[in-house]
């Protein structure tokens, strides 16, 4: 049993079930990120933890206490909203202490908590200002401060950075990460941004169409995706997934893939459980960074395979150069070093790290486990 337990939870609106038997146990001090596209059910699940949405079936418990039917004010949770939800007529200090005032916390304790949180979030100089005088990042800090003074069992974040510009989002992401590492609080965080999910979390629940597609650490989600959806949703650029056929050679499985001229090349796989797939079609997943030039290949890999193919488009991106090419009848992306000598239209010898490749069943789109 976890600190926060979500057991067989479903949510229906009339005859339509939008969340399907969600099972997640969150340990104390964990940073769980619910990630997925709009409409996947992640915010609905967060609102059910908060008590803002009723549970159709299943149980949610915090510290062993079942929360079904418990009023949000009695759950000892704190929520940071996407819109910040600050009172425009109150000062920053009043916004932060308002919840404590409603719970009849002594004034002296309110001031102590206010000063501690203001120092932690570096907003001491903003306490007398109104929300309308603050930037987006400052408002977000105030919203976080209001949650922190509560000292709740669980913090809930609902896409808190989505209204910020790109640079500020990166800065605030770092601040939230530092805050969690310092306070060791239990956090459930909703986002549609997979970079936020990867960088902030201790574990990620990837959601799609009301189902948890995979629950695991960022490394597990990235390196060992449970299915094609997770493989292509997590990662920027996304994992390349191309049709291939398994061919056994000297007892070792190889993936046969078609290149630009219609011929096939053999890419040796690491998985030893693919002998039963000999002659059968699979979907081959390879991350862009696993396709590069020979000098940029991972020297620690035991399975770097050469692939000769025609370069489509090159896209310089500062620290990297992205290259497109056709593989298996699909356009895929390779990630090169910034100074890689690549030109559109060239026939180029790529180095492919097949140690990192994964195979999927084309019928179910589930990963063929090693």
Coordinates of C-alpha atoms in Angstrom, one line a residue:
X1 CA 0.0 0.0 0.0
X2 CA 1.3 3.4 -1.0
X3 CA 1.1 6.8 0.7
X4 CA -1.5 7.7 -1.9
X5 CA -3.4 4.7 -3.3
X6 CA -5.5 4.7 -6.4
X7 CA -7.2 1.3 -6.7
X8 CA -9.3 0.2 -9.7
X9 CA -10.6 3.8 -10.1
X10 CA -13.1 4.5 -12.9
X11 CA -15.0 7.6 -13.9
X12 CA -18.1 7.7 -16.0
X13 CA -20.3 10.5 -17.3
X14 CA -23.6 8.8 -18.0
X15 CA -22.9 5.7 -20.1
X16 CA -19.5 7.0 -21.2
X17 CA -16.5 5.7 -19.1
X18 CA -13.7 8.1 -19.4
X19 CA -11.3 6.5 -16.9
X20 CA -10.8 2.7 -16.9
X21 CA -9.6 0.9 -13.7
X22 CA -6.7 3.1 -12.9
X23 CA -4.3 1.4 -10.4
X24 CA -1.4 3.5 -9.0
X25 CA 0.4 3.4 -5.7
X26 CA 2.3 6.6 -4.9
X27 CA 5.0 6.3 -2.2
X28 CA 5.7 9.1 0.3
X29 CA 8.0 11.7 -1.1
X30 CA 7.5 10.5 -4.7
X31 CA 7.0 12.9 -7.7
X32 CA 4.4 11.2 -9.9
X33 CA 3.7 12.9 -13.3
X34 CA 0.5 12.1 -15.2
X35 CA 1.2 12.8 -18.8
X36 CA -0.8 12.4 -22.0
X37 CA -2.6 14.4 -24.7
X38 CA -5.7 16.5 -24.1
X39 CA -8.7 14.4 -23.2
X40 CA -6.8 11.4 -22.0
X41 CA -8.2 11.6 -18.4
X42 CA -5.2 12.9 -16.5
X43 CA -6.9 16.1 -15.1
X44 CA -10.0 14.1 -14.3
X45 CA -7.9 11.7 -12.2
X46 CA -6.2 14.7 -10.5
X47 CA -9.6 16.2 -9.7
X48 CA -10.8 12.9 -8.2
X49 CA -7.7 12.9 -5.9
X50 CA -8.6 16.4 -4.9
X51 CA -12.2 15.6 -4.3
X52 CA -13.4 18.0 -7.1
X53 CA -14.8 15.1 -9.1
X54 CA -16.7 12.1 -7.7
X55 CA -15.4 8.5 -8.1
X56 CA -17.7 6.2 -10.1
X57 CA -16.0 3.0 -8.7
X58 CA -12.8 2.1 -7.0
X59 CA -11.0 3.7 -4.1
X60 CA -8.6 6.6 -3.4
X61 CA -6.9 6.6 -0.1
X62 CA -4.3 8.9 1.5
X63 CA -2.2 7.6 4.4
X64 CA -4.5 4.6 4.7
X65 CA -7.7 6.8 4.9
X66 CA -10.3 6.2 2.2
X67 CA -11.1 9.6 0.5
X68 CA -14.2 8.5 -1.4
X69 CA -16.9 11.1 -0.5
X70 CA -14.6 13.1 1.8
X71 CA -14.9 16.9 1.2
X72 CA -11.9 18.5 -0.5
X73 CA -11.3 20.7 2.6
X74 CA -10.9 17.6 4.8
X75 CA -8.4 15.8 2.6
X76 CA -5.2 17.8 3.6
X77 CA -4.2 18.3 0.0
X78 CA -3.0 21.5 -1.7
X79 CA -3.6 22.2 -5.4
X80 CA -1.7 24.5 -7.7
X81 CA -3.9 25.4 -10.7
X82 CA -3.0 26.2 -14.3
X83 CA -4.7 29.7 -14.0
X84 CA -3.0 30.3 -10.6
X85 CA -6.4 31.2 -9.1
X86 CA -5.1 34.2 -7.0
X87 CA -7.4 36.8 -5.5
X88 CA -6.8 40.0 -7.5
X89 CA -7.9 42.3 -4.7
X90 CA -5.5 40.8 -2.1
X91 CA -1.8 41.3 -1.7
X92 CA 0.7 38.5 -2.2
X93 CA 1.0 38.0 1.5
X94 CA -2.8 37.9 1.9
X95 CA -3.1 35.4 -0.9
X96 CA -0.6 33.1 0.7
X97 CA -2.0 33.3 4.3
X98 CA -5.7 33.3 3.3
X99 CA -6.1 29.5 3.7
X100 CA -4.4 29.5 7.1
X101 CA -6.7 32.3 8.1
X102 CA -9.8 30.3 7.1
X103 CA -8.5 27.4 9.3
X104 CA -8.0 29.8 12.2
X105 CA -4.2 29.4 12.4
X106 CA -2.8 31.9 14.9
X107 CA -1.5 35.1 13.3
X108 CA 2.0 34.6 14.7
X109 CA 2.2 31.1 13.1
X110 CA 0.8 32.6 9.8
X111 CA 3.6 35.2 9.7
X112 CA 6.3 32.6 10.5
X113 CA 5.0 30.3 7.7
X114 CA 4.7 33.3 5.3
X115 CA 8.3 34.4 5.9
X116 CA 9.6 30.8 5.6
X117 CA 7.8 30.2 2.3
X118 CA 8.6 33.7 0.9
X119 CA 12.3 33.1 1.6
X120 CA 12.2 29.6 0.0
X121 CA 10.6 30.9 -3.2
X122 CA 12.5 34.2 -3.2
X123 CA 9.5 36.4 -3.2
X124 CA 10.1 38.4 0.0
X125 CA 10.1 41.7 -2.1
X126 CA 6.7 40.9 -3.6
X127 CA 4.6 40.4 -0.5
X128 CA 2.9 43.8 -0.6
X129 CA 2.1 43.7 -4.4
X130 CA -1.2 42.7 -6.0
X131 CA -1.3 39.8 -8.5
X132 CA -1.9 42.3 -11.3
X133 CA 1.6 43.7 -10.7
X134 CA 3.3 40.4 -11.1
X135 CA 4.8 38.5 -14.0
X136 CA 3.5 35.0 -14.9
X137 CA 6.5 33.3 -13.2
X138 CA 6.0 35.4 -10.0
X139 CA 2.3 34.5 -9.9
X140 CA 3.2 30.9 -10.2
X141 CA 5.5 31.2 -7.2
X142 CA 2.8 32.9 -5.2
X143 CA 0.4 30.0 -6.1
X144 CA 3.0 27.5 -5.0
X145 CA 3.6 29.5 -1.8
X146 CA -0.1 29.4 -0.9
X147 CA 0.1 25.6 -1.3
X148 CA 3.4 25.2 0.7
X149 CA 2.2 27.0 3.8
X150 CA -0.6 24.4 4.2
X151 CA 2.0 21.6 4.8
X152 CA -0.3 19.1 3.1
X153 CA 0.0 15.4 2.8
X154 CA -0.1 15.6 -1.1
X155 CA 0.6 18.4 -3.5
X156 CA -1.4 18.4 -6.7
X157 CA -0.2 20.4 -9.8
X158 CA -2.5 20.9 -12.7
X159 CA -0.4 22.0 -15.8
X160 CA 1.1 24.8 -13.7
X161 CA 3.6 25.9 -16.4
X162 CA 1.5 25.9 -19.5
X163 CA 0.8 29.7 -19.4
X164 CA 4.5 30.6 -19.2
X165 CA 6.8 31.3 -22.1
X166 CA 9.4 28.8 -23.1
X167 CA 12.4 30.1 -21.2
X168 CA 10.4 30.7 -18.0
X169 CA 9.0 27.2 -18.2
X170 CA 12.5 25.8 -18.1
X171 CA 13.4 28.1 -15.2
X172 CA 10.3 27.2 -13.2
X173 CA 10.7 23.5 -14.0
X174 CA 14.2 23.7 -12.3
X175 CA 12.7 25.5 -9.3
X176 CA 10.0 22.9 -8.8
X177 CA 12.6 20.1 -9.1
X178 CA 14.8 21.9 -6.5
X179 CA 11.8 22.4 -4.2
X180 CA 10.9 18.7 -4.3
X181 CA 14.4 17.6 -3.6
X182 CA 14.6 20.0 -0.7
X183 CA 11.2 19.3 0.9
X184 CA 10.8 15.6 -0.1
X185 CA 7.1 16.3 -0.5
X186 CA 4.6 13.9 -2.2
X187 CA 3.5 15.4 -5.6
X188 CA 1.1 14.4 -8.3
X189 CA 1.7 16.6 -11.3
X190 CA -0.4 16.8 -14.6
X191 CA 1.1 17.9 -17.9
X192 CA 0.8 17.2 -21.6
X193 CA 4.5 18.1 -22.0
X194 CA 6.7 15.0 -22.1
X195 CA 9.9 17.0 -21.5
X196 CA 8.4 18.2 -18.2
X197 CA 7.4 14.6 -17.3
X198 CA 10.9 13.3 -18.0
X199 CA 12.8 16.0 -16.1
X200 CA 10.6 16.4 -13.1
X201 CA 9.3 12.9 -12.1
X202 CA 10.5 10.0 -10.1
X203 CA 7.8 8.0 -11.9
X204 CA 5.6 8.7 -14.9
X205 CA 2.1 7.4 -15.7
X206 CA 1.6 7.7 -19.5
X207 CA -2.2 8.0 -20.2
X208 CA -4.2 7.7 -23.4
X209 CA -7.9 7.3 -23.9
X210 CA -8.6 6.9 -20.2
X211 CA -6.0 4.0 -19.7
X212 CA -2.6 4.1 -18.0
X213 CA -0.5 2.8 -20.9
X214 CA 2.6 2.5 -18.8
X215 CA 3.8 3.3 -15.3
X216 CA 7.5 3.5 -14.6
X217 CA 10.6 5.6 -14.1
X218 CA 11.6 8.1 -16.8
X219 CA 14.4 5.7 -17.9
X220 CA 12.0 2.7 -18.1
X221 CA 9.5 4.7 -20.1
X222 CA 12.1 6.0 -22.5
X223 CA 14.2 2.9 -23.0
X224 CA 11.6 0.2 -22.7
X225 CA 8.2 1.6 -23.9
X226 CA 5.3 -0.8 -23.3
X227 CA 3.7 -0.1 -26.7
X228 CA 4.0 2.0 -29.8
X229 CA 1.9 4.8 -28.3
X230 CA 4.3 5.3 -25.4
X231 CA 7.3 4.9 -27.7
X232 CA 6.2 7.7 -30.0
X233 CA 4.7 10.0 -27.4
X234 CA 7.7 10.1 -25.1
X235 CA 10.8 11.7 -26.6
X236 CA 11.5 14.7 -28.7
X237 CA 11.9 13.9 -31.6
X238 CA 9.8 10.8 -31.2
X239 CA 11.0 7.3 -31.5
X240 CA 11.2 6.1 -35.2
X241 CA 8.9 3.1 -35.7
X242 CA 9.2 1.3 -39.0
X243 CA 8.0 -2.0 -40.6
X244 CA 10.6 -4.7 -40.6
X245 CA 10.8 -8.5 -40.9
X246 CA 12.7 -10.9 -38.7
X247 CA 15.3 -13.1 -40.4
X248 CA 17.4 -15.5 -38.3
X249 CA 21.1 -15.8 -39.3
X250 CA 23.5 -18.1 -37.4
X251 CA 21.0 -18.2 -34.6
X252 CA 20.8 -14.5 -34.3
X253 CA 17.7 -12.4 -35.1
X254 CA 18.1 -9.7 -37.7
X255 CA 15.6 -7.0 -38.8
X256 CA 15.2 -6.7 -42.5
X257 CA 14.4 -3.1 -43.5
X258 CA 13.8 -1.5 -46.9
X259 CA 15.9 1.6 -47.8
X260 CA 15.5 4.3 -50.3
X261 CA 16.2 2.2 -53.4
X262 CA 13.8 -0.6 -52.4
X263 CA 16.6 -3.0 -51.4
X264 CA 16.8 -4.5 -47.9
X265 CA 19.5 -4.2 -45.2
X266 CA 19.9 -6.5 -42.3
X267 CA 20.2 -4.9 -38.8
X268 CA 21.4 -7.4 -36.1
X269 CA 19.1 -7.3 -33.0
X270 CA 20.1 -8.0 -29.4
X271 CA 17.0 -9.8 -28.4
X272 CA 17.3 -13.6 -28.3
X273 CA 13.6 -14.3 -27.9
X274 CA 12.7 -13.5 -31.5
X275 CA 13.4 -16.9 -33.1
X276 CA 9.7 -17.7 -33.1
X277 CA 9.2 -14.5 -35.2
X278 CA 11.5 -15.8 -38.0
X279 CA 10.0 -14.7 -41.3
X280 CA 7.3 -12.6 -39.6
X281 CA 6.7 -8.9 -39.7
X282 CA 7.5 -6.6 -36.7
X283 CA 7.6 -2.9 -36.0
X284 CA 11.1 -1.8 -35.2
X285 CA 11.6 1.1 -32.9
X286 CA 14.8 3.2 -32.9
X287 CA 15.4 6.5 -31.1
X288 CA 16.8 9.3 -33.3
X289 CA 20.0 9.5 -31.2
X290 CA 20.7 5.9 -31.9
X291 CA 21.1 6.7 -35.6
X292 CA 24.1 8.9 -36.2
X293 CA 27.4 9.2 -38.0
X294 CA 30.2 6.6 -37.2
X295 CA 32.3 9.1 -35.2
X296 CA 29.3 10.0 -33.1
X297 CA 28.2 6.5 -32.3
X298 CA 28.1 5.2 -28.7
X299 CA 31.5 3.6 -28.0
X300 CA 30.1 1.6 -25.1
X301 CA 27.5 -0.2 -27.3
X302 CA 28.2 -3.8 -28.3
X303 CA 26.0 -3.7 -31.3
X304 CA 26.7 -0.7 -33.7
X305 CA 25.4 -1.7 -37.2
X306 CA 26.2 0.1 -40.4
X307 CA 23.2 1.4 -42.6
X308 CA 23.8 3.0 -46.0
X309 CA 21.0 5.2 -47.0
X310 CA 20.2 8.4 -48.8
X311 CA 19.9 11.6 -46.8
X312 CA 16.6 13.5 -47.2
X313 CA 16.6 16.9 -45.4
X314 CA 19.2 18.2 -42.9
X315 CA 18.0 20.5 -40.1
X316 CA 20.8 22.3 -38.1
X317 CA 19.6 22.8 -34.5
X318 CA 22.6 24.3 -32.7
X319 CA 24.0 21.5 -30.6
X320 CA 22.7 18.8 -33.0
X321 CA 21.9 18.3 -36.7
X322 CA 18.7 16.4 -37.5
X323 CA 18.7 14.3 -40.7
X324 CA 15.6 12.8 -42.3
X325 CA 15.7 9.7 -44.5
X326 CA 13.3 7.0 -45.7
X327 CA 13.4 3.7 -44.0
X328 CA 10.9 0.9 -44.2
X329 CA 8.7 3.1 -46.4
X330 CA 8.5 5.8 -43.7
X331 CA 10.4 9.1 -43.1
X332 CA 12.5 8.8 -40.0
X333 CA 14.9 11.2 -38.1
X334 CA 18.5 10.7 -37.2
X335 CA 20.3 12.9 -34.7
X336 CA 23.9 13.9 -35.6
X337 CA 26.6 16.0 -34.0
X338 CA 26.5 19.7 -34.9
X339 CA 29.6 19.4 -37.1
X340 CA 28.6 16.2 -38.9
X341 CA 29.4 16.5 -42.6
X342 CA 26.0 15.6 -44.1
X343 CA 24.3 17.0 -47.2
X344 CA 20.8 16.6 -48.6
X345 CA 20.8 13.9 -51.3
X346 CA 24.1 12.2 -50.3
X347 CA 24.4 8.5 -49.9
X348 CA 25.6 8.2 -46.3
X349 CA 26.8 5.5 -44.0
X350 CA 24.9 5.7 -40.8
X351 CA 25.9 4.0 -37.5
X352 CA 22.8 2.5 -35.8
X353 CA 22.9 1.5 -32.1
X354 CA 20.8 -1.6 -32.3
X355 CA 21.5 -2.3 -28.6
X356 CA 18.8 0.3 -27.9
X357 CA 16.3 -0.9 -30.6
X358 CA 13.0 -2.4 -29.5
X359 CA 10.5 -4.7 -31.4
X360 CA 6.8 -4.4 -31.4
X361 CA 4.0 -6.8 -32.4
X362 CA 2.3 -5.1 -35.4
X363 CA -1.0 -6.6 -34.6
X364 CA -1.3 -5.4 -30.9
X365 CA 1.4 -2.7 -31.1
X366 CA 2.7 -4.0 -27.7
X367 CA 6.4 -4.4 -27.2
X368 CA 7.8 -7.9 -27.7
X369 CA 9.6 -8.3 -24.4
X370 CA 13.1 -9.8 -24.3

